C-alpha cells in the first residue's frame, strides 16, 4: 500500500496522504458510533458505555476540521474516493462482505417507525366521512389473494393451473399499482393435516404434519416471490398455513400490515368455468374459497376488486398492444366512484396510457333524472377525477326487475346489464369495469349460484373487473 505513495516525490506529500487517510478512518468510525448511540441499536455494546452521541459527533467534527486545515481541497476527494471504493466493494461482493451495517440499518428502522407514526395522524382522512375533507386522496393499498394448489386436486397440472390464475392477478396488480404504494401478495395453503379421534371424540393431530407447516410456509413464500418477479410486481409476500380456509383468509385480510400500511382493498380472482364445468368439484371449491374471501372482505369494510376471467395465459387477457385498446367503465351503483377511480389508475400504466376510455352510467327506473343535465354533471365529475374519456353515455334500465327472491332479481339485473354491455362492446375492448352485485344470503349458502350470476354478467364480454367499495373511497365534489 505504501509503494504508490513513495512516488509522490517528497516526504511531505506522503505524510499528508497518510494523515488524510487516517483522519478519514477515524471520521468514519466516529460517525458510526454517533449513529449507533443515537439509534440505541441492540448490537451497540461499546467497551466504554459512557460514550454519548454528542461526544462521537464532536470527534467526527474535529477529524473533518483537521483534514480541512491540512488541505481544504484534499478532504472532499478523500471522502469521495473512499465512498466510491466502498460502494464498488459492496456491489461486487453482492452486499455480503460489506453491508450497510448496524448504524445504517438502525437509522433506516428509526426513519420507518417515525414515518409510520406520522402517517397515523392522517388516517382519519381516509376513513368514513373524513374523505369529505380530502377528496381524491384515497388510493388502493392492495392485498392480492392468489390461489394455492389443493391436496384434493388429482390433476397433474393442478400446480400449473394455480400459478396461471395467480399470474393473472399479479399482472393486474402490476398494471394497477405500477410499483407504487403498498401491495401485498398473499395466499392460504392447505396443510392436509393427518388426525385421529380418541374414544372421547377429541381430535389428535399428527405431530409429523405440524412439523411440515414451516416447510409449506417457506415454499409458499418462495412461490409468491417467484410470481411477483415474473409479473415485475414490487410487493411484500405473506402466506398462512391452515386447514380452515375461511378462518385463515379472514385473519389475512384483517391482520396483514401495520399502522397506515394496512391494505384497504382486496383483489380476488374468479376463474370462469368452461362449458359444463359449472357444477364440477374443482369449480365448486374455487367458488367457495372466493366467496369466503369476498364475504370477509366486505365484513371488514374493505374495497373489493373481483376479476372474472377465462382460464388462459395472462398475456392473452392483458395483451401488450402498442396501439392501445378500449377500456369500458360501467358505473351502475352510484354510492361511490370506485369504478371510475380504478379506471383512472389503470390508465396511468405505461401500457394502458393509450387506451380509449368509455364511460357508461346505468340509471334504474326509479331514478327520474334529466339525461342532459345528468350527462353534464357526469362529465364535470370525470373532469375532477382527471379521467379522460372519449365517450360518455347514460342508459336507463330497460324493464323492471322480476323475481320472487333477491337471487332471482340480481340475476335478472345482471342479464339486462350484460345485454347492454355486449351490444356496446367493441372488438378492441380489453377490459370492462363495473360494480359488483353483493352476494345475498342465498348466494352464501350455495356459492355455485353466485358463479352462475357472474357467468351471466360476463357472457360475450372480455375479462370483467367487478368493484365494490367499502365507503372510505367515496369521492366528494362540491
Short mmCIF file of C-alpha atoms in Angstrom, two decimals:
data_model
loop_
_atom_site.label_atom_id
_atom_site.label_comp_id
_atom_site.label_asym_id
_atom_site.label_seq_id
_atom_site.Cartn_x
_atom_site.Cartn_y
_atom_site.Cartn_z
CA UNK A 1 0.00 0.00 0.00
CA UNK A 2 2.88 2.38 0.71
CA UNK A 3 4.66 1.85 -2.63
CA UNK A 4 2.36 4.10 -4.74
CA UNK A 5 2.74 6.96 -2.26
CA UNK A 6 6.57 6.67 -2.37
CA UNK A 7 6.47 8.05 -5.92
CA UNK A 8 4.76 11.28 -4.85
CA UNK A 9 8.13 13.00 -4.76
CA UNK A 10 8.50 14.12 -1.16
CA UNK A 11 8.02 13.14 2.46
CA UNK A 12 5.53 15.99 2.98
CA UNK A 13 3.17 14.65 0.30
CA UNK A 14 3.46 11.14 1.73
CA UNK A 15 2.76 12.40 5.24
CA UNK A 16 -0.21 14.47 4.01
CA UNK A 17 -1.78 11.47 2.23
CA UNK A 18 -1.21 9.18 5.23
CA UNK A 19 -2.68 11.75 7.64
CA UNK A 20 -5.73 12.26 5.41
CA UNK A 21 -6.39 8.52 5.21
CA UNK A 22 -6.04 8.04 8.97
CA UNK A 23 -8.29 11.03 9.69
CA UNK A 24 -10.86 9.68 7.22
CA UNK A 25 -10.80 6.32 9.02
CA UNK A 26 -11.30 7.99 12.41
CA UNK A 27 -14.07 10.17 10.95
CA UNK A 28 -15.92 7.12 9.64
CA UNK A 29 -15.62 5.33 12.97
CA UNK A 30 -16.89 8.38 14.86
CA UNK A 31 -19.90 8.74 12.54
CA UNK A 32 -20.75 5.04 13.03
CA UNK A 33 -20.51 5.47 16.81
CA UNK A 34 -22.74 8.55 16.58
CA UNK A 35 -25.45 6.70 14.62
CA UNK A 36 -25.33 3.57 16.77
CA UNK A 37 -25.52 5.52 20.00
CA UNK A 38 -28.31 7.78 18.73
CA UNK A 39 -30.41 4.86 17.43
CA UNK A 40 -29.87 2.79 20.60
CA UNK A 41 -29.09 -0.24 18.47
CA UNK A 42 -29.16 -3.57 20.37
CA UNK A 43 -25.89 -4.51 18.67
CA UNK A 44 -24.11 -1.42 20.05
CA UNK A 45 -22.10 -2.67 23.06
CA UNK A 46 -19.00 -0.45 23.42
CA UNK A 47 -16.29 -1.08 25.99
CA UNK A 48 -16.87 2.46 27.22
CA UNK A 49 -20.62 2.55 27.97
CA UNK A 50 -20.40 6.23 28.91
CA UNK A 51 -19.94 7.26 25.24
CA UNK A 52 -22.63 9.81 24.34
CA UNK A 53 -23.81 10.73 20.83
CA UNK A 54 -22.58 14.29 21.21
CA UNK A 55 -19.09 13.03 22.05
CA UNK A 56 -18.90 10.92 18.89
CA UNK A 57 -20.26 13.85 16.88
CA UNK A 58 -17.65 16.19 18.34
CA UNK A 59 -14.86 13.73 17.50
CA UNK A 60 -16.12 13.40 13.91
CA UNK A 61 -16.25 17.20 13.57
CA UNK A 62 -12.69 17.53 14.88
CA UNK A 63 -11.43 14.94 12.36
CA UNK A 64 -13.11 16.78 9.49
CA UNK A 65 -11.79 20.15 10.70
CA UNK A 66 -8.25 18.76 10.92
CA UNK A 67 -8.45 17.47 7.33
CA UNK A 68 -9.67 20.86 6.13
CA UNK A 69 -6.82 22.61 7.96
CA UNK A 70 -4.23 20.31 6.39
CA UNK A 71 -5.50 20.96 2.87
CA UNK A 72 -9.08 22.13 2.14
CA UNK A 73 -9.30 20.52 -1.32
CA UNK A 74 -7.98 17.17 -0.14
CA UNK A 75 -10.79 16.21 2.26
CA UNK A 76 -13.64 16.04 -0.32
CA UNK A 77 -11.54 13.99 -2.71
CA UNK A 78 -10.52 11.53 0.02
CA UNK A 79 -14.15 11.07 1.14
CA UNK A 80 -15.27 10.63 -2.48
CA UNK A 81 -12.56 8.06 -3.21
CA UNK A 82 -13.27 6.05 -0.05
CA UNK A 83 -17.04 6.14 -0.65
CA UNK A 84 -16.60 5.03 -4.26
CA UNK A 85 -14.33 2.19 -3.19
CA UNK A 86 -16.78 1.06 -0.51
CA UNK A 87 -19.69 1.11 -2.95
CA UNK A 88 -17.67 -0.83 -5.53
CA UNK A 89 -16.71 -3.50 -2.99
CA UNK A 90 -20.30 -3.75 -1.77
CA UNK A 91 -21.63 -4.09 -5.32
CA UNK A 92 -19.04 -6.64 -6.47
CA UNK A 93 -19.43 -8.76 -3.32
CA UNK A 94 -23.22 -8.87 -3.57
CA UNK A 95 -23.53 -6.81 -0.38
CA UNK A 96 -22.17 -9.74 1.63
CA UNK A 97 -18.67 -8.65 2.63
CA UNK A 98 -19.61 -5.02 3.09
CA UNK A 99 -23.20 -4.26 4.05
CA UNK A 100 -24.93 -1.20 5.45
CA UNK A 101 -24.01 -2.21 8.99
CA UNK A 102 -25.93 -1.79 12.21
CA UNK A 103 -25.72 2.00 12.04
CA UNK A 104 -27.43 2.38 8.67
CA UNK A 105 -29.95 -0.38 9.48
CA UNK A 106 -30.84 1.27 12.76
CA UNK A 107 -31.19 4.65 11.09
CA UNK A 108 -33.50 3.27 8.38
CA UNK A 109 -35.53 1.45 11.02
CA UNK A 110 -35.95 4.64 13.05
CA UNK A 111 -36.97 6.64 9.97
CA UNK A 112 -39.54 3.97 9.04
CA UNK A 113 -41.08 3.98 12.52
CA UNK A 114 -41.20 7.76 12.60
CA UNK A 115 -42.90 7.83 9.22
CA UNK A 116 -45.48 5.24 10.29
CA UNK A 117 -46.35 7.23 13.42
CA UNK A 118 -46.61 10.41 11.34
CA UNK A 119 -48.99 8.71 8.89
CA UNK A 120 -51.30 7.78 11.77
CA UNK A 121 -52.26 11.44 12.05
CA UNK A 122 -53.74 11.39 8.52
CA UNK A 123 -55.67 8.13 8.85
CA UNK A 124 -58.90 9.95 9.65
CA UNK A 125 -58.81 11.47 6.17
CA UNK A 126 -59.12 8.03 4.62
CA UNK A 127 -61.85 6.63 6.87
CA UNK A 128 -65.59 7.21 6.81
CA UNK A 129 -66.79 10.78 6.45
CA UNK A 130 -63.24 12.07 6.71
CA UNK A 131 -62.97 11.54 2.95
CA UNK A 132 -65.15 14.63 2.55
CA UNK A 133 -62.30 16.74 3.95
CA UNK A 134 -59.78 15.45 1.41
CA UNK A 135 -61.37 14.43 -1.91
CA UNK A 136 -59.30 12.44 -4.37
CA UNK A 137 -56.91 11.43 -1.60
CA UNK A 138 -57.90 7.76 -1.29
CA UNK A 139 -55.64 5.29 -3.05
CA UNK A 140 -55.88 1.50 -3.03
CA UNK A 141 -53.45 -0.32 -0.75
CA UNK A 142 -53.75 -3.71 -2.33
CA UNK A 143 -53.98 -7.18 -0.82
CA UNK A 144 -53.85 -9.67 -3.69
CA UNK A 145 -55.20 -13.09 -2.65
CA UNK A 146 -53.87 -15.72 -5.02
CA UNK A 147 -54.91 -19.41 -5.04
CA UNK A 148 -52.69 -22.29 -3.99
CA UNK A 149 -52.81 -25.91 -5.13
CA UNK A 150 -55.18 -28.03 -3.05
CA UNK A 151 -54.40 -31.54 -1.88
CA UNK A 152 -57.69 -32.77 -3.34
CA UNK A 153 -56.64 -31.77 -6.86
CA UNK A 154 -55.93 -35.03 -8.65
CA UNK A 155 -54.85 -33.38 -11.89
CA UNK A 156 -51.07 -33.43 -12.56
CA UNK A 157 -51.34 -29.84 -13.81
CA UNK A 158 -53.02 -28.54 -10.65
CA UNK A 159 -49.99 -26.51 -9.56
CA UNK A 160 -49.52 -25.04 -13.04
CA UNK A 161 -53.17 -24.04 -13.18
CA UNK A 162 -52.97 -22.39 -9.75
CA UNK A 163 -49.86 -20.50 -10.89
CA UNK A 164 -51.69 -19.45 -14.06
CA UNK A 165 -54.61 -17.98 -12.12
CA UNK A 166 -52.22 -16.32 -9.67
CA UNK A 167 -50.19 -14.79 -12.52
CA UNK A 168 -53.32 -13.14 -13.90
CA UNK A 169 -53.95 -11.40 -10.57
CA UNK A 170 -50.28 -10.42 -10.17
CA UNK A 171 -50.24 -8.88 -13.65
CA UNK A 172 -53.42 -6.90 -12.92
CA UNK A 173 -51.91 -5.71 -9.63
CA UNK A 174 -48.84 -4.51 -11.53
CA UNK A 175 -51.00 -2.64 -14.03
CA UNK A 176 -52.99 -1.09 -11.20
CA UNK A 177 -50.15 -0.09 -8.88
CA UNK A 178 -47.15 0.08 -11.24
CA UNK A 179 -44.80 -0.48 -8.34
CA UNK A 180 -46.21 2.41 -6.31
CA UNK A 181 -47.87 2.20 -2.92
CA UNK A 182 -48.47 -0.83 -0.74
CA UNK A 183 -49.08 -4.18 -2.41
CA UNK A 184 -49.17 -7.49 -0.54
CA UNK A 185 -49.26 -10.82 -2.37
CA UNK A 186 -50.75 -13.45 -0.04
CA UNK A 187 -52.10 -16.99 -0.14
CA UNK A 188 -53.58 -19.65 2.14
CA UNK A 189 -52.04 -23.12 1.97
CA UNK A 190 -53.92 -26.28 2.91
CA UNK A 191 -51.59 -28.42 5.07
CA UNK A 192 -53.52 -31.70 4.64
CA UNK A 193 -53.27 -32.47 8.34
CA UNK A 194 -53.49 -36.06 9.43
CA UNK A 195 -55.57 -36.56 12.57
CA UNK A 196 -57.35 -39.27 14.55
CA UNK A 197 -60.08 -39.23 17.14
CA UNK A 198 -59.94 -40.69 20.64
CA UNK A 199 -62.73 -42.65 22.27
CA UNK A 200 -63.98 -39.42 23.85
CA UNK A 201 -64.21 -37.76 20.44
CA UNK A 202 -61.20 -35.46 20.90
CA UNK A 203 -59.13 -34.70 17.82
CA UNK A 204 -55.45 -35.69 17.97
CA UNK A 205 -53.39 -34.00 15.25
CA UNK A 206 -50.45 -35.83 13.75
CA UNK A 207 -47.26 -34.20 15.05
CA UNK A 208 -45.38 -35.01 11.86
CA UNK A 209 -47.90 -32.96 9.87
CA UNK A 210 -47.49 -29.98 12.18
CA UNK A 211 -43.72 -30.07 11.70
CA UNK A 212 -44.27 -29.74 7.95
CA UNK A 213 -46.03 -26.37 8.39
CA UNK A 214 -42.75 -24.50 8.36
CA UNK A 215 -41.72 -26.17 5.12
CA UNK A 216 -45.10 -25.43 3.49
CA UNK A 217 -44.89 -21.80 4.64
CA UNK A 218 -41.38 -21.35 3.21
CA UNK A 219 -42.38 -22.98 -0.10
CA UNK A 220 -45.47 -20.77 -0.35
CA UNK A 221 -43.46 -17.58 0.18
CA UNK A 222 -40.87 -18.71 -2.36
CA UNK A 223 -43.69 -19.34 -4.86
CA UNK A 224 -45.18 -15.90 -4.25
CA UNK A 225 -41.77 -14.27 -4.68
CA UNK A 226 -41.33 -16.09 -7.99
CA UNK A 227 -44.78 -14.98 -9.19
CA UNK A 228 -44.07 -11.36 -8.20
CA UNK A 229 -40.75 -11.36 -10.06
CA UNK A 230 -42.37 -12.85 -13.16
CA UNK A 231 -45.00 -10.07 -13.15
CA UNK A 232 -42.43 -7.34 -12.30
CA UNK A 233 -44.56 -6.57 -9.25
CA UNK A 234 -42.93 -4.68 -6.39
CA UNK A 235 -44.68 -6.07 -3.33
CA UNK A 236 -44.47 -7.83 0.00
CA UNK A 237 -45.37 -11.51 0.21
CA UNK A 238 -47.13 -13.35 3.00
CA UNK A 239 -48.65 -16.78 3.48
CA UNK A 240 -50.51 -18.75 6.09
CA UNK A 241 -50.94 -22.49 6.54
CA UNK A 242 -54.35 -23.61 7.74
CA UNK A 243 -56.88 -26.35 7.07
CA UNK A 244 -59.71 -23.87 7.75
CA UNK A 245 -59.69 -21.57 4.73
CA UNK A 246 -62.49 -19.31 5.97
CA UNK A 247 -60.80 -18.51 9.27
CA UNK A 248 -57.34 -18.16 7.71
CA UNK A 249 -58.41 -15.79 4.93
CA UNK A 250 -60.25 -13.65 7.49
CA UNK A 251 -57.08 -13.33 9.54
CA UNK A 252 -55.04 -12.44 6.46
CA UNK A 253 -57.50 -9.76 5.33
CA UNK A 254 -57.85 -8.17 8.75
CA UNK A 255 -54.36 -8.54 10.21
CA UNK A 256 -51.85 -8.09 7.36
CA UNK A 257 -49.97 -4.81 7.59
CA UNK A 258 -49.22 -2.37 10.38
CA UNK A 259 -50.50 1.12 11.08
CA UNK A 260 -51.16 3.13 7.96
CA UNK A 261 -49.53 0.41 5.84
CA UNK A 262 -52.60 -1.80 6.04
CA UNK A 263 -54.41 -2.95 2.89
CA UNK A 264 -57.76 -1.29 2.25
CA UNK A 265 -58.52 -3.15 -1.00
CA UNK A 266 -58.69 -6.89 -1.64
CA UNK A 267 -58.10 -8.33 -5.12
CA UNK A 268 -59.76 -11.71 -5.70
CA UNK A 269 -59.74 -13.89 -8.79
CA UNK A 270 -62.73 -15.88 -10.02
CA UNK A 271 -61.83 -18.17 -12.96
CA UNK A 272 -64.92 -18.63 -15.08
CA UNK A 273 -65.96 -22.25 -15.78
CA UNK A 274 -65.85 -23.61 -19.29
CA UNK A 275 -68.79 -25.47 -20.79
CA UNK A 276 -70.37 -27.89 -18.33
CA UNK A 277 -67.82 -27.27 -15.53
CA UNK A 278 -70.30 -25.14 -13.57
CA UNK A 279 -71.16 -28.00 -11.22
CA UNK A 280 -67.69 -29.56 -11.10
CA UNK A 281 -65.92 -30.23 -7.82
CA UNK A 282 -62.95 -28.02 -8.64
CA UNK A 283 -65.19 -25.16 -9.77
CA UNK A 284 -67.23 -25.54 -6.60
CA UNK A 285 -64.10 -25.35 -4.42
CA UNK A 286 -62.84 -22.24 -6.22
CA UNK A 287 -66.26 -20.65 -5.81
CA UNK A 288 -66.39 -21.49 -2.09
CA UNK A 289 -62.92 -20.05 -1.43
CA UNK A 290 -63.62 -16.89 -3.43
CA UNK A 291 -66.98 -16.48 -1.66
CA UNK A 292 -65.34 -16.85 1.76
CA UNK A 293 -62.75 -14.19 0.86
CA UNK A 294 -65.42 -11.90 -0.59
CA UNK A 295 -67.67 -12.26 2.45
CA UNK A 296 -64.91 -11.42 4.92
CA UNK A 297 -63.53 -8.55 2.86
CA UNK A 298 -66.97 -6.93 2.81
CA UNK A 299 -67.45 -7.64 6.52
CA UNK A 300 -64.19 -5.84 7.35
CA UNK A 301 -65.24 -2.87 5.15
CA UNK A 302 -62.54 -3.40 2.57
CA UNK A 303 -62.95 -2.36 -1.03
CA UNK A 304 -63.13 -5.43 -3.27
CA UNK A 305 -61.80 -5.97 -6.79
CA UNK A 306 -63.05 -9.27 -8.24
CA UNK A 307 -61.59 -10.26 -11.60
CA UNK A 308 -63.75 -12.73 -13.52
CA UNK A 309 -61.52 -14.11 -16.26
CA UNK A 310 -61.19 -17.16 -18.52
CA UNK A 311 -58.53 -19.75 -17.79
CA UNK A 312 -55.97 -18.59 -20.32
CA UNK A 313 -52.49 -17.10 -20.23
CA UNK A 314 -52.16 -13.63 -18.66
CA UNK A 315 -50.70 -12.29 -21.93
CA UNK A 316 -53.97 -13.14 -23.67
CA UNK A 317 -56.04 -11.37 -21.02
CA UNK A 318 -53.87 -8.25 -20.88
CA UNK A 319 -52.11 -8.06 -24.26
CA UNK A 320 -49.30 -5.55 -24.70
CA UNK A 321 -50.69 -3.71 -27.70
CA UNK A 322 -48.74 -0.70 -28.92
CA UNK A 323 -51.75 0.99 -30.49
CA UNK A 324 -53.79 0.69 -27.30
CA UNK A 325 -57.20 -0.79 -26.73
CA UNK A 326 -60.53 0.23 -25.25
CA UNK A 327 -61.46 0.29 -21.55
CA UNK A 328 -65.20 0.29 -20.81
CA UNK A 329 -66.39 1.57 -17.42
CA UNK A 330 -69.97 0.84 -16.41
CA UNK A 331 -70.97 2.91 -13.40
CA UNK A 332 -74.02 1.10 -12.05
CA UNK A 333 -74.07 1.76 -8.31
CA UNK A 334 -73.79 5.50 -7.65
CA UNK A 335 -72.83 5.30 -3.96
CA UNK A 336 -69.14 5.76 -4.74
CA UNK A 337 -66.77 6.47 -7.63
CA UNK A 338 -64.58 3.40 -7.24
CA UNK A 339 -65.06 2.09 -10.83
CA UNK A 340 -64.03 5.47 -12.22
CA UNK A 341 -61.05 5.74 -9.90
CA UNK A 342 -59.83 2.24 -10.76
CA UNK A 343 -60.11 3.12 -14.44
CA UNK A 344 -58.05 6.27 -13.87
CA UNK A 345 -55.32 4.35 -12.02
CA UNK A 346 -55.13 1.65 -14.69
CA UNK A 347 -54.66 4.22 -17.44
CA UNK A 348 -51.65 5.60 -15.58
CA UNK A 349 -49.70 2.46 -16.53
CA UNK A 350 -47.36 2.93 -19.47
CA UNK A 351 -49.00 0.08 -21.43
CA UNK A 352 -52.52 1.44 -20.89
CA UNK A 353 -51.99 5.17 -21.35
CA UNK A 354 -53.11 4.94 -24.97
CA UNK A 355 -56.29 3.12 -24.07
CA UNK A 356 -59.51 4.85 -25.04
CA UNK A 357 -61.81 5.08 -22.04
CA UNK A 358 -65.55 4.91 -22.50
CA UNK A 359 -67.87 5.64 -19.56
CA UNK A 360 -71.44 4.38 -19.29
CA UNK A 361 -73.79 5.36 -16.47
CA UNK A 362 -76.65 2.98 -15.72
CA UNK A 363 -79.84 4.54 -14.36
CA UNK A 364 -82.53 2.46 -12.74
CA UNK A 365 -86.18 3.20 -13.39
CA UNK A 366 -86.78 4.89 -10.04
CA UNK A 367 -84.03 7.43 -10.77
CA UNK A 368 -86.04 10.12 -12.55
CA UNK A 369 -83.32 12.42 -13.89
CA UNK A 370 -82.97 14.74 -16.86
CA UNK A 371 -80.48 12.84 -19.01
CA UNK A 372 -78.90 16.01 -20.45
CA UNK A 373 -78.36 17.52 -17.00
CA UNK A 374 -77.09 14.21 -15.65
CA UNK A 375 -74.63 13.87 -18.52
CA UNK A 376 -73.22 17.36 -17.92
CA UNK A 377 -72.80 16.60 -14.23
CA UNK A 378 -71.12 13.31 -15.08
CA UNK A 379 -68.65 14.99 -17.44
CA UNK A 380 -67.82 17.53 -14.71
CA UNK A 381 -67.30 14.70 -12.25
CA UNK A 382 -64.99 12.88 -14.66
CA UNK A 383 -63.00 16.09 -15.12
CA UNK A 384 -62.47 16.33 -11.34
CA UNK A 385 -61.30 12.71 -11.34
CA UNK A 386 -58.84 13.50 -14.16
CA UNK A 387 -60.31 10.66 -16.23
CA UNK A 388 -60.05 11.43 -19.94
CA UNK A 389 -62.98 9.71 -21.63
CA UNK A 390 -63.69 9.57 -25.35
CA UNK A 391 -67.34 8.56 -24.96
CA UNK A 392 -69.95 9.24 -22.26
CA UNK A 393 -73.38 7.66 -22.39
CA UNK A 394 -76.30 7.36 -19.97
CA UNK A 395 -78.61 4.37 -20.19
CA UNK A 396 -81.89 3.66 -18.44
CA UNK A 397 -82.98 0.28 -17.19
CA UNK A 398 -84.97 -1.48 -19.92
CA UNK A 399 -87.60 -3.21 -17.77
CA UNK A 400 -88.44 -3.64 -14.07
CA UNK A 401 -86.68 -6.49 -12.32
CA UNK A 402 -88.82 -9.56 -11.89
CA UNK A 403 -88.22 -12.35 -9.42
CA UNK A 404 -89.54 -13.66 -6.17
CA UNK A 405 -86.20 -13.78 -4.35
CA UNK A 406 -83.19 -11.50 -4.12
CA UNK A 407 -81.14 -14.09 -6.02
CA UNK A 408 -83.56 -14.08 -8.96
CA UNK A 409 -83.76 -10.29 -9.09
CA UNK A 410 -79.95 -9.98 -9.00
CA UNK A 411 -79.66 -12.49 -11.85
CA UNK A 412 -82.24 -10.60 -13.92
CA UNK A 413 -80.38 -7.32 -13.33
CA UNK A 414 -77.08 -8.82 -14.47
CA UNK A 415 -78.72 -10.24 -17.59
CA UNK A 416 -80.11 -6.82 -18.54
CA UNK A 417 -76.74 -5.22 -17.91
CA UNK A 418 -74.95 -7.89 -19.89
CA UNK A 419 -77.20 -7.33 -22.90
CA UNK A 420 -76.40 -3.60 -22.84
CA UNK A 421 -72.66 -4.22 -22.34
CA UNK A 422 -72.39 -6.84 -25.06
CA UNK A 423 -74.29 -4.63 -27.52
CA UNK A 424 -71.85 -1.74 -26.98
CA UNK A 425 -68.61 -3.71 -26.62
CA UNK A 426 -66.04 -3.24 -29.37
CA UNK A 427 -63.56 -5.78 -30.76
CA UNK A 428 -60.82 -3.59 -29.25
CA UNK A 429 -62.35 -3.70 -25.74
CA UNK A 430 -59.74 -5.30 -23.49
CA UNK A 431 -61.34 -4.90 -20.06
CA UNK A 432 -64.72 -3.99 -18.61
CA UNK A 433 -65.00 -2.37 -15.16
CA UNK A 434 -68.35 -2.38 -13.40
CA UNK A 435 -69.90 -2.52 -9.96
CA UNK A 436 -70.13 -5.82 -8.14
CA UNK A 437 -73.52 -7.11 -7.06
CA UNK A 438 -73.02 -8.03 -3.42
CA UNK A 439 -73.92 -11.65 -2.66
CA UNK A 440 -77.16 -12.27 -0.80
CA UNK A 441 -77.85 -14.92 1.82
CA UNK A 442 -78.85 -17.46 -0.81
CA UNK A 443 -75.55 -16.97 -2.61
CA UNK A 444 -73.67 -17.51 0.66
CA UNK A 445 -75.41 -20.83 1.19
CA UNK A 446 -74.76 -22.03 -2.39
CA UNK A 447 -71.66 -20.33 -3.91
CA UNK A 448 -72.29 -22.06 -7.24
CA UNK A 449 -75.36 -19.83 -7.71
CA UNK A 450 -73.08 -16.79 -7.45
CA UNK A 451 -70.87 -18.33 -10.11
CA UNK A 452 -73.98 -18.56 -12.29
CA UNK A 453 -74.61 -14.85 -11.70
CA UNK A 454 -71.03 -13.94 -12.67
CA UNK A 455 -71.22 -16.11 -15.78
CA UNK A 456 -74.42 -14.32 -16.80
CA UNK A 457 -72.76 -10.94 -16.20
CA UNK A 458 -69.65 -11.83 -18.27
CA UNK A 459 -71.34 -13.51 -21.22
CA UNK A 460 -69.88 -12.42 -24.61
CA UNK A 461 -67.52 -9.97 -22.85
CA UNK A 462 -63.77 -9.68 -22.32
CA UNK A 463 -62.44 -10.05 -18.75
CA UNK A 464 -64.62 -8.13 -16.31
CA UNK A 465 -63.30 -6.40 -13.20
CA UNK A 466 -66.08 -6.12 -10.62
CA UNK A 467 -65.55 -3.50 -7.91
CA UNK A 468 -67.33 -2.99 -4.63
CA UNK A 469 -66.48 -0.14 -2.29
CA UNK A 470 -66.15 -0.03 1.46
CA UNK A 471 -67.31 3.62 1.95
CA UNK A 472 -63.82 5.01 2.65
CA UNK A 473 -63.08 5.52 -1.04
CA UNK A 474 -66.11 7.76 -1.74
CA UNK A 475 -65.18 10.91 -3.62
CA UNK A 476 -66.94 14.18 -2.84
CA UNK A 477 -67.02 17.00 -5.34
CA UNK A 478 -68.85 20.19 -4.44
#
